[in-house]
Amino acid sequence: MTIILFGAIGSLISFSVISLGSIQLFKKLDIGFLEIGDYLALGAIFSATDSVCTLQVLNQEETPLLYSLVFGEGVVNDATSVVLFNAIQRFDLSNITSTDALRFLGSFLYLFFTSTVLGVAVGLLSAYIIKKLYFGRHSTDREVALMMLMAYLSYMMAELFYLSGILTVFFCGIVMSHYTWHNVTESSRVTTRHAFATLSFVSEIFIFLYVGMDALDMEKWKVVSKSPGTSVGVSAILLALVLIGRAAFVFPLSFISNLTKKSQNDKIAFKQQVTIWWAGLMRGAVSVALAYNQFTRSGHTQQLANAMMITSTITVVLFTTVVGGLLTKPLVRLLQPIQTHSGSEMCSELTAHKSLNLPLLRNGGHESEADMGANIHRPTSLRMLLSTPTHTVHFYWRKFDNAFMRPVFGGRGFVPHVPGSPTETVVQ
């Protein structure tokens, strides 16, 4: 619920602050003509965060709650921003009435929920196909290809029905990691894990290379070079609105979330709130892509207002990524100091390796590590946090999952273990 608060409700608050602030402040600057839809699009563009820098510094085992909040909010935030942006582009916002506002809200909710349902449906379909049908069964190359194609199918279907591809792929990935991934052979699991990690890493490098090269495109800078002071002012205003919009929901929503928590360990401390606020200040490729979608035609523009928005977006993205990224590690280490453990480095490495092989949701059992013979006490471990038998939404979901979902779609403990592909033992 806290992730939904930050990712969905928080994005809407940030969107409102940035949109209203830009409407009021940009009128005092001579930047050309912007419609109301452009101001709302700016709110959606700069509500999309990029928390990858903070995630590289945070340790999931040391601070599982903080890591989950930053990661989950970042993903839901990107999806919410893209869906919001698509909803803005669908409507003629020149004359807004109360009916149009309700239709706009309905369009946003429609895109959000239909994209989610489509992603879940394609994920379950992939799990059922690999579990029940013979397509590529026990063949590593075919299983890996089928998983990639089914994941890509969710994106293609979302684009076909004019839904949010990023949200559809996200929920398809959640379902596939919970069901489909456990239905393939052990060698296919290892292959898919490294294949997707490599593709993700290469894609991120390519995206940031594109952003960097596009920043050197002189066409847009020539248009805004006639008024450099205005360009700096627009970038500074957008950066300030990003800071204010982020603070406008992180601290109030954290306060509301803490009111619903009984345990002190479940509450978000002030230092953790500052870390969450800082993690969402960086802007990345999603903001650049949305800005190009809104303010250019085929990647080019000669209008002052549009060129100003593009260059200001690039400036804010580069500034927050470079400066914010450099300051992230010392700030996080100051707010979240590294905890010293009594165990040896070999034990910690074994724990880290174990966390890679265990799924996020355990197989329905309530056994603790003490029952398994382990006497190591790790109160901050994510495994211990999730294995606590509390009557929460997660507890009832596990009962429903084990009783109805996993017997049909497979998953951890519901499919026989197959070490590898039979074809791999054949001598060529």
GROMACS .gro file of C-alpha atoms in nm:
model
  428
    1MET     CA    1   0.000   0.000   0.000
    2THR     CA    2   0.288   0.238   0.071
    3ILE     CA    3   0.436   0.171  -0.274
    4ILE     CA    4   0.098   0.245  -0.435
    5LEU     CA    5   0.072   0.561  -0.225
    6PHE     CA    6   0.413   0.684  -0.341
    7GLY     CA    7   0.401   0.554  -0.698
    8ALA     CA    8   0.043   0.639  -0.798
    9ILE     CA    9  -0.096   0.901  -0.557
   10GLY     CA   10   0.245   1.064  -0.516
   11SER     CA   11   0.293   1.090  -0.891
   12LEU     CA   12  -0.044   1.264  -0.922
   13ILE     CA   13   0.054   1.512  -0.650
   14SER     CA   14   0.390   1.580  -0.816
   15PHE     CA   15   0.212   1.614  -1.151
   16SER     CA   16  -0.025   1.873  -1.005
   17VAL     CA   17   0.252   2.076  -0.839
   18ILE     CA   18   0.471   2.086  -1.151
   19SER     CA   19   0.180   2.164  -1.386
   20LEU     CA   20   0.032   2.442  -1.173
   21GLY     CA   21   0.375   2.586  -1.094
   22SER     CA   22   0.479   2.595  -1.459
   23ILE     CA   23   0.149   2.761  -1.557
   24GLN     CA   24   0.202   3.039  -1.304
   25LEU     CA   25   0.578   3.093  -1.348
   26PHE     CA   26   0.628   3.046  -1.722
   27LYS     CA   27   0.381   3.323  -1.798
   28LYS     CA   28   0.635   3.570  -1.658
   29LEU     CA   29   0.899   3.450  -1.903
   30ASP     CA   30   0.901   3.513  -2.277
   31ILE     CA   31   0.917   3.153  -2.398
   32GLY     CA   32   0.654   3.158  -2.668
   33PHE     CA   33   0.307   3.008  -2.680
   34LEU     CA   34   0.221   2.695  -2.480
   35GLU     CA   35  -0.123   2.540  -2.456
   36ILE     CA   36  -0.279   2.401  -2.140
   37GLY     CA   37  -0.206   2.051  -2.267
   38ASP     CA   38   0.165   2.137  -2.287
   39TYR     CA   39   0.172   2.246  -1.923
   40LEU     CA   40  -0.006   1.928  -1.814
   41ALA     CA   41   0.235   1.726  -2.027
   42LEU     CA   42   0.525   1.895  -1.845
   43GLY     CA   43   0.377   1.773  -1.517
   44ALA     CA   44   0.366   1.416  -1.648
   45ILE     CA   45   0.714   1.442  -1.802
   46PHE     CA   46   0.885   1.556  -1.483
   47SER     CA   47   0.688   1.329  -1.250
   48ALA     CA   48   0.874   1.029  -1.402
   49THR     CA   49   1.169   0.950  -1.174
   50ASP     CA   50   1.486   0.748  -1.225
   51SER     CA   51   1.597   0.593  -0.895
   52VAL     CA   52   1.863   0.360  -1.040
   53CYS     CA   53   2.150   0.557  -0.876
   54THR     CA   54   2.007   0.511  -0.527
   55LEU     CA   55   1.927   0.144  -0.586
   56GLN     CA   56   2.292   0.082  -0.676
   57VAL     CA   57   2.395   0.215  -0.334
   58LEU     CA   58   2.123   0.065  -0.113
   59ASN     CA   59   2.167  -0.289   0.020
   60GLN     CA   60   1.855  -0.505  -0.005
   61GLU     CA   61   1.956  -0.729   0.286
   62GLU     CA   62   2.046  -0.441   0.521
   63THR     CA   63   1.746  -0.218   0.448
   64PRO     CA   64   1.477  -0.438   0.288
   65LEU     CA   65   1.189  -0.198   0.357
   66LEU     CA   66   1.369   0.107   0.217
   67TYR     CA   67   1.496  -0.084  -0.088
   68SER     CA   68   1.149  -0.220  -0.165
   69LEU     CA   69   0.990   0.123  -0.132
   70VAL     CA   70   1.244   0.294  -0.361
   71PHE     CA   71   1.236   0.018  -0.622
   72GLY     CA   72   0.859  -0.032  -0.620
   73GLU     CA   73   0.781   0.338  -0.623
   74GLY     CA   74   1.021   0.393  -0.915
   75VAL     CA   75   0.851   0.132  -1.133
   76VAL     CA   76   0.492   0.230  -1.049
   77ASN     CA   77   0.587   0.597  -1.088
   78ASP     CA   78   0.718   0.548  -1.442
   79ALA     CA   79   0.408   0.355  -1.539
   80THR     CA   80   0.176   0.615  -1.385
   81SER     CA   81   0.357   0.899  -1.561
   82VAL     CA   82   0.339   0.730  -1.901
   83VAL     CA   83  -0.030   0.642  -1.858
   84LEU     CA   84  -0.102   0.997  -1.745
   85PHE     CA   85   0.086   1.136  -2.044
   86ASN     CA   86  -0.109   0.914  -2.284
   87ALA     CA   87  -0.436   1.025  -2.125
   88ILE     CA   88  -0.337   1.391  -2.172
   89GLN     CA   89  -0.263   1.339  -2.541
   90ARG     CA   90  -0.601   1.173  -2.597
   91PHE     CA   91  -0.803   1.478  -2.493
   92ASP     CA   92  -0.855   1.826  -2.631
   93LEU     CA   93  -0.773   2.029  -2.323
   94SER     CA   94  -0.824   2.374  -2.473
   95ASN     CA   95  -1.162   2.408  -2.302
   96ILE     CA   96  -1.181   2.198  -1.986
   97THR     CA   97  -1.515   2.143  -1.814
   98SER     CA   98  -1.606   1.930  -1.514
   99THR     CA   99  -1.731   1.660  -1.751
  100ASP     CA  100  -1.401   1.662  -1.940
  101ALA     CA  101  -1.212   1.634  -1.612
  102LEU     CA  102  -1.413   1.326  -1.514
  103ARG     CA  103  -1.360   1.175  -1.859
  104PHE     CA  104  -0.988   1.243  -1.826
  105LEU     CA  105  -0.979   1.067  -1.488
  106GLY     CA  106  -1.178   0.778  -1.633
  107SER     CA  107  -0.938   0.749  -1.927
  108PHE     CA  108  -0.642   0.742  -1.686
  109LEU     CA  109  -0.798   0.467  -1.473
  110TYR     CA  110  -0.900   0.274  -1.785
  111LEU     CA  111  -0.545   0.277  -1.923
  112PHE     CA  112  -0.399   0.184  -1.586
  113PHE     CA  113  -0.623  -0.112  -1.507
  114THR     CA  114  -0.657  -0.254  -1.858
  115SER     CA  115  -0.279  -0.245  -1.904
  116THR     CA  116  -0.239  -0.426  -1.572
  117VAL     CA  117  -0.497  -0.692  -1.660
  118LEU     CA  118  -0.342  -0.747  -2.003
  119GLY     CA  119   0.004  -0.796  -1.854
  120VAL     CA  120  -0.125  -1.044  -1.596
  121ALA     CA  121  -0.323  -1.234  -1.861
  122VAL     CA  122  -0.025  -1.274  -2.097
  123GLY     CA  123   0.195  -1.380  -1.805
  124LEU     CA  124  -0.051  -1.647  -1.697
  125LEU     CA  125  -0.086  -1.762  -2.059
  126SER     CA  126   0.290  -1.808  -2.087
  127ALA     CA  127   0.296  -2.007  -1.762
  128TYR     CA  128   0.013  -2.233  -1.877
  129ILE     CA  129   0.168  -2.293  -2.220
  130ILE     CA  130   0.507  -2.391  -2.080
  131LYS     CA  131   0.353  -2.605  -1.805
  132LYS     CA  132   0.083  -2.790  -2.001
  133LEU     CA  133   0.183  -2.789  -2.366
  134TYR     CA  134   0.485  -2.945  -2.529
  135PHE     CA  135   0.619  -2.628  -2.695
  136GLY     CA  136   0.989  -2.632  -2.623
  137ARG     CA  137   0.958  -2.845  -2.313
  138HIS     CA  138   1.294  -2.943  -2.166
  139SER     CA  139   1.480  -2.765  -2.444
  140THR     CA  140   1.674  -2.469  -2.309
  141ASP     CA  141   1.695  -2.267  -2.629
  142ARG     CA  142   1.323  -2.308  -2.705
  143GLU     CA  143   1.214  -2.236  -2.348
  144VAL     CA  144   1.423  -1.919  -2.333
  145ALA     CA  145   1.297  -1.808  -2.675
  146LEU     CA  146   0.937  -1.876  -2.573
  147MET     CA  147   0.972  -1.673  -2.252
  148MET     CA  148   1.123  -1.378  -2.442
  149LEU     CA  149   0.860  -1.390  -2.714
  150MET     CA  150   0.572  -1.409  -2.465
  151ALA     CA  151   0.712  -1.111  -2.273
  152TYR     CA  152   0.743  -0.919  -2.599
  153LEU     CA  153   0.389  -1.026  -2.694
  154SER     CA  154   0.253  -0.838  -2.393
  155TYR     CA  155   0.419  -0.518  -2.514
  156MET     CA  156   0.297  -0.565  -2.872
  157MET     CA  157  -0.062  -0.627  -2.758
  158ALA     CA  158  -0.050  -0.317  -2.538
  159GLU     CA  159   0.062  -0.106  -2.834
  160LEU     CA  160  -0.202  -0.271  -3.056
  161PHE     CA  161  -0.481  -0.169  -2.817
  162TYR     CA  162  -0.325   0.173  -2.742
  163LEU     CA  163  -0.251   0.086  -2.380
  164SER     CA  164   0.059   0.144  -2.167
  165GLY     CA  165   0.336  -0.088  -2.281
  166ILE     CA  166   0.562  -0.023  -1.980
  167LEU     CA  167   0.286  -0.110  -1.731
  168THR     CA  168   0.183  -0.420  -1.926
  169VAL     CA  169   0.540  -0.550  -1.948
  170PHE     CA  170   0.595  -0.481  -1.578
  171PHE     CA  171   0.301  -0.689  -1.458
  172CYS     CA  172   0.371  -0.957  -1.717
  173GLY     CA  173   0.723  -0.981  -1.577
  174ILE     CA  174   0.592  -1.014  -1.220
  175VAL     CA  175   0.361  -1.300  -1.317
  176MET     CA  176   0.627  -1.473  -1.530
  177SER     CA  177   0.882  -1.457  -1.247
  178HIS     CA  178   0.627  -1.604  -1.007
  179TYR     CA  179   0.494  -1.884  -1.229
  180THR     CA  180   0.658  -1.924  -1.572
  181TRP     CA  181   1.018  -1.905  -1.453
  182HIS     CA  182   0.968  -2.204  -1.221
  183ASN     CA  183   0.811  -2.416  -1.497
  184VAL     CA  184   1.128  -2.435  -1.707
  185THR     CA  185   1.442  -2.639  -1.655
  186GLU     CA  186   1.722  -2.532  -1.424
  187SER     CA  187   1.951  -2.444  -1.714
  188SER     CA  188   1.675  -2.232  -1.869
  189ARG     CA  189   1.634  -2.043  -1.542
  190VAL     CA  190   2.003  -1.959  -1.526
  191THR     CA  191   2.007  -1.864  -1.894
  192THR     CA  192   1.703  -1.636  -1.873
  193ARG     CA  193   1.833  -1.466  -1.560
  194HIS     CA  194   2.164  -1.373  -1.721
  195ALA     CA  195   2.014  -1.304  -2.064
  196PHE     CA  196   1.760  -1.053  -1.934
  197ALA     CA  197   2.013  -0.893  -1.701
  198THR     CA  198   2.254  -0.846  -1.991
  199LEU     CA  199   1.986  -0.709  -2.222
  200SER     CA  200   1.873  -0.469  -1.949
  201PHE     CA  201   2.227  -0.345  -1.891
  202VAL     CA  202   2.296  -0.296  -2.262
  203SER     CA  203   1.962  -0.119  -2.310
  204GLU     CA  204   2.031   0.125  -2.028
  205ILE     CA  205   2.374   0.205  -2.173
  206PHE     CA  206   2.224   0.257  -2.518
  207ILE     CA  207   1.951   0.487  -2.382
  208PHE     CA  208   2.193   0.709  -2.193
  209LEU     CA  209   2.429   0.719  -2.491
  210TYR     CA  210   2.134   0.838  -2.700
  211VAL     CA  211   2.046   1.104  -2.442
  212GLY     CA  212   2.407   1.222  -2.433
  213MET     CA  213   2.441   1.237  -2.811
  214ASP     CA  214   2.109   1.414  -2.848
  215ALA     CA  215   2.223   1.677  -2.600
  216LEU     CA  216   2.489   1.773  -2.858
  217ASP     CA  217   2.230   1.829  -3.133
  218MET     CA  218   2.288   2.193  -3.220
  219GLU     CA  219   1.953   2.260  -3.391
  220LYS     CA  220   1.754   2.306  -3.071
  221TRP     CA  221   2.033   2.494  -2.893
  222LYS     CA  222   2.057   2.744  -3.181
  223VAL     CA  223   1.689   2.824  -3.142
  224VAL     CA  224   1.722   2.897  -2.767
  225SER     CA  225   2.066   3.062  -2.793
  226LYS     CA  226   1.899   3.396  -2.868
  227SER     CA  227   1.768   3.408  -2.511
  228PRO     CA  228   2.014   3.217  -2.287
  229GLY     CA  229   1.887   3.381  -1.968
  230THR     CA  230   1.535   3.260  -2.034
  231SER     CA  231   1.662   2.910  -2.102
  232VAL     CA  232   1.852   2.901  -1.773
  233GLY     CA  233   1.546   3.040  -1.592
  234VAL     CA  234   1.316   2.773  -1.736
  235SER     CA  235   1.559   2.495  -1.637
  236ALA     CA  236   1.595   2.638  -1.285
  237ILE     CA  237   1.216   2.667  -1.243
  238LEU     CA  238   1.162   2.309  -1.358
  239LEU     CA  239   1.435   2.184  -1.123
  240ALA     CA  240   1.283   2.375  -0.832
  241LEU     CA  241   0.936   2.240  -0.911
  242VAL     CA  242   1.077   1.887  -0.919
  243LEU     CA  243   1.225   1.938  -0.570
  244ILE     CA  244   0.904   2.090  -0.431
  245GLY     CA  245   0.676   1.839  -0.603
  246ARG     CA  246   0.879   1.550  -0.464
  247ALA     CA  247   0.871   1.687  -0.110
  248ALA     CA  248   0.499   1.765  -0.139
  249PHE     CA  249   0.406   1.397  -0.130
  250VAL     CA  250   0.697   1.201   0.022
  251PHE     CA  251   0.676   1.349   0.370
  252PRO     CA  252   0.294   1.383   0.399
  253LEU     CA  253   0.228   1.036   0.256
  254SER     CA  254   0.499   0.887   0.480
  255PHE     CA  255   0.322   1.044   0.778
  256ILE     CA  256  -0.009   0.894   0.666
  257SER     CA  257   0.155   0.555   0.607
  258ASN     CA  258   0.313   0.559   0.953
  259LEU     CA  259  -0.027   0.620   1.113
  260THR     CA  260  -0.146   0.284   0.979
  261LYS     CA  261   0.158   0.091   1.108
  262LYS     CA  262   0.152  -0.056   1.457
  263SER     CA  263   0.508  -0.186   1.469
  264GLN     CA  264   0.787   0.068   1.497
  265ASN     CA  265   1.000  -0.138   1.256
  266ASP     CA  266   0.737  -0.100   0.982
  267LYS     CA  267   0.730   0.279   1.007
  268ILE     CA  268   0.933   0.497   0.773
  269ALA     CA  269   1.189   0.693   0.974
  270PHE     CA  270   1.271   1.053   0.886
  271LYS     CA  271   1.614   0.961   0.747
  272GLN     CA  272   1.451   0.699   0.527
  273GLN     CA  273   1.201   0.961   0.408
  274VAL     CA  274   1.488   1.190   0.309
  275THR     CA  275   1.650   0.899   0.121
  276ILE     CA  276   1.323   0.827  -0.064
  277TRP     CA  277   1.288   1.197  -0.146
  278TRP     CA  278   1.642   1.211  -0.283
  279ALA     CA  279   1.605   0.886  -0.478
  280GLY     CA  280   1.323   1.035  -0.681
  281LEU     CA  281   1.496   1.359  -0.775
  282MET     CA  282   1.688   1.208  -1.067
  283ARG     CA  283   1.520   1.223  -1.406
  284GLY     CA  284   1.608   0.982  -1.687
  285ALA     CA  285   1.525   0.852  -2.031
  286VAL     CA  286   1.148   0.835  -1.972
  287SER     CA  287   1.136   1.213  -1.928
  288VAL     CA  288   1.339   1.270  -2.244
  289ALA     CA  289   1.124   1.032  -2.447
  290LEU     CA  290   0.799   1.194  -2.331
  291ALA     CA  291   0.938   1.543  -2.398
  292TYR     CA  292   1.026   1.449  -2.756
  293ASN     CA  293   0.684   1.294  -2.800
  294GLN     CA  294   0.509   1.612  -2.688
  295PHE     CA  295   0.726   1.894  -2.824
  296THR     CA  296   0.870   1.768  -3.154
  297ARG     CA  297   0.753   1.642  -3.489
  298SER     CA  298   0.973   1.359  -3.622
  299GLY     CA  299   1.238   1.462  -3.369
  300HIS     CA  300   1.273   1.822  -3.495
  301THR     CA  301   1.136   2.159  -3.391
  302GLN     CA  302   1.188   2.520  -3.491
  303GLN     CA  303   0.945   2.680  -3.244
  304LEU     CA  304   1.098   2.866  -2.950
  305ALA     CA  305   0.864   2.726  -2.683
  306ASN     CA  306   0.907   2.366  -2.798
  307ALA     CA  307   1.285   2.397  -2.834
  308MET     CA  308   1.298   2.557  -2.488
  309MET     CA  309   1.111   2.265  -2.334
  310ILE     CA  310   1.334   2.007  -2.505
  311THR     CA  311   1.661   2.173  -2.405
  312SER     CA  312   1.538   2.237  -2.052
  313THR     CA  313   1.436   1.873  -2.016
  314ILE     CA  314   1.780   1.758  -2.134
  315THR     CA  315   1.945   2.006  -1.895
  316VAL     CA  316   1.743   1.887  -1.595
  317VAL     CA  317   1.804   1.520  -1.682
  318LEU     CA  318   2.180   1.564  -1.722
  319PHE     CA  319   2.211   1.785  -1.413
  320THR     CA  320   2.013   1.556  -1.183
  321THR     CA  321   2.181   1.242  -1.320
  322VAL     CA  322   2.540   1.371  -1.298
  323VAL     CA  323   2.525   1.593  -0.989
  324GLY     CA  324   2.259   1.393  -0.808
  325GLY     CA  325   2.428   1.065  -0.897
  326LEU     CA  326   2.763   1.184  -0.761
  327LEU     CA  327   2.606   1.296  -0.433
  328THR     CA  328   2.387   0.988  -0.388
  329LYS     CA  329   2.644   0.753  -0.235
  330PRO     CA  330   2.779   0.991   0.033
  331LEU     CA  331   2.426   1.106   0.119
  332VAL     CA  332   2.289   0.752   0.152
  333ARG     CA  333   2.592   0.644   0.357
  334LEU     CA  334   2.535   0.945   0.583
  335LEU     CA  335   2.165   0.874   0.631
  336GLN     CA  336   2.187   0.493   0.622
  337PRO     CA  337   2.527   0.391   0.767
  338ILE     CA  338   2.654   0.043   0.684
  339GLN     CA  339   2.572  -0.206   0.958
  340THR     CA  340   2.856  -0.426   1.074
  341HIS     CA  341   2.769  -0.794   1.108
  342SER     CA  342   2.949  -1.045   1.327
  343GLY     CA  343   2.947  -1.315   1.060
  344SER     CA  344   3.235  -1.375   0.823
  345GLU     CA  345   3.248  -1.251   0.464
  346MET     CA  346   3.198  -1.607   0.340
  347CYS     CA  347   2.870  -1.632   0.529
  348SER     CA  348   2.750  -1.301   0.385
  349GLU     CA  349   2.843  -1.411   0.034
  350LEU     CA  350   2.653  -1.736   0.085
  351THR     CA  351   2.350  -1.541   0.204
  352ALA     CA  352   2.370  -1.309  -0.097
  353HIS     CA  353   2.397  -1.608  -0.332
  354LYS     CA  354   2.100  -1.772  -0.160
  355SER     CA  355   1.887  -1.461  -0.206
  356LEU     CA  356   1.938  -1.483  -0.582
  357ASN     CA  357   1.800  -1.835  -0.598
  358LEU     CA  358   1.495  -1.787  -0.374
  359PRO     CA  359   1.181  -1.619  -0.506
  360LEU     CA  360   1.027  -1.318  -0.337
  361LEU     CA  361   0.718  -1.514  -0.233
  362ARG     CA  362   0.793  -1.838  -0.055
  363ASN     CA  363   0.611  -2.163  -0.122
  364GLY     CA  364   0.323  -2.105   0.112
  365GLY     CA  365   0.495  -2.257   0.414
  366HIS     CA  366   0.539  -2.071   0.739
  367GLU     CA  367   0.860  -2.241   0.840
  368SER     CA  368   1.131  -2.016   0.975
  369GLU     CA  369   1.504  -2.064   0.937
  370ALA     CA  370   1.521  -2.177   1.298
  371ASP     CA  371   1.301  -2.475   1.207
  372MET     CA  372   1.545  -2.565   0.931
  373GLY     CA  373   1.837  -2.584   1.167
  374ALA     CA  374   1.983  -2.239   1.108
  375ASN     CA  375   2.066  -2.045   1.423
  376ILE     CA  376   2.175  -1.725   1.250
  377HIS     CA  377   1.963  -1.433   1.363
  378ARG     CA  378   1.918  -1.168   1.094
  379PRO     CA  379   1.635  -0.933   1.193
  380THR     CA  380   1.688  -0.713   0.888
  381SER     CA  381   1.684  -0.995   0.634
  382LEU     CA  382   1.418  -0.979   0.362
  383ARG     CA  383   1.364  -1.354   0.396
  384MET     CA  384   1.275  -1.320   0.764
  385LEU     CA  385   1.049  -1.024   0.690
  386LEU     CA  386   0.842  -1.215   0.435
  387SER     CA  387   0.835  -1.551   0.614
  388THR     CA  388   0.668  -1.408   0.928
  389PRO     CA  389   0.320  -1.568   0.951
  390THR     CA  390   0.114  -1.251   0.994
  391HIS     CA  391  -0.247  -1.223   0.877
  392THR     CA  392  -0.188  -0.964   0.610
  393VAL     CA  393  -0.285  -0.937   0.244
  394HIS     CA  394   0.031  -1.132   0.163
  395PHE     CA  395  -0.076  -1.415   0.399
  396TYR     CA  396  -0.419  -1.459   0.240
  397TRP     CA  397  -0.272  -1.424  -0.110
  398ARG     CA  398  -0.034  -1.714  -0.040
  399LYS     CA  399  -0.322  -1.934   0.072
  400PHE     CA  400  -0.522  -1.851  -0.242
  401ASP     CA  401  -0.215  -1.889  -0.462
  402ASN     CA  402  -0.127  -2.234  -0.329
  403ALA     CA  403  -0.487  -2.358  -0.340
  404PHE     CA  404  -0.597  -2.235  -0.682
  405MET     CA  405  -0.331  -2.060  -0.891
  406ARG     CA  406  -0.016  -2.272  -0.864
  407PRO     CA  407  -0.186  -2.608  -0.930
  408VAL     CA  408  -0.300  -2.467  -1.267
  409PHE     CA  409  -0.015  -2.237  -1.370
  410GLY     CA  410   0.275  -2.400  -1.189
  411GLY     CA  411   0.535  -2.229  -0.979
  412ARG     CA  412   0.789  -2.308  -0.710
  413GLY     CA  413   0.727  -2.654  -0.568
  414PHE     CA  414   0.442  -2.737  -0.808
  415VAL     CA  415   0.646  -2.868  -1.102
  416PRO     CA  416   0.900  -3.155  -1.106
  417HIS     CA  417   1.264  -3.049  -1.097
  418VAL     CA  418   1.438  -3.094  -1.431
  419PRO     CA  419   1.812  -3.011  -1.426
  420GLY     CA  420   1.864  -2.937  -1.795
  421SER     CA  421   1.787  -3.004  -2.156
  422PRO     CA  422   1.831  -3.361  -2.278
  423THR     CA  423   1.975  -3.232  -2.603
  424GLU     CA  424   2.268  -3.078  -2.416
  425THR     CA  425   2.413  -3.422  -2.336
  426VAL     CA  426   2.437  -3.523  -2.700
  427VAL     CA  427   2.793  -3.514  -2.832
  428GLN     CA  428   2.809  -3.317  -3.153
   0.00000   0.00000   0.00000
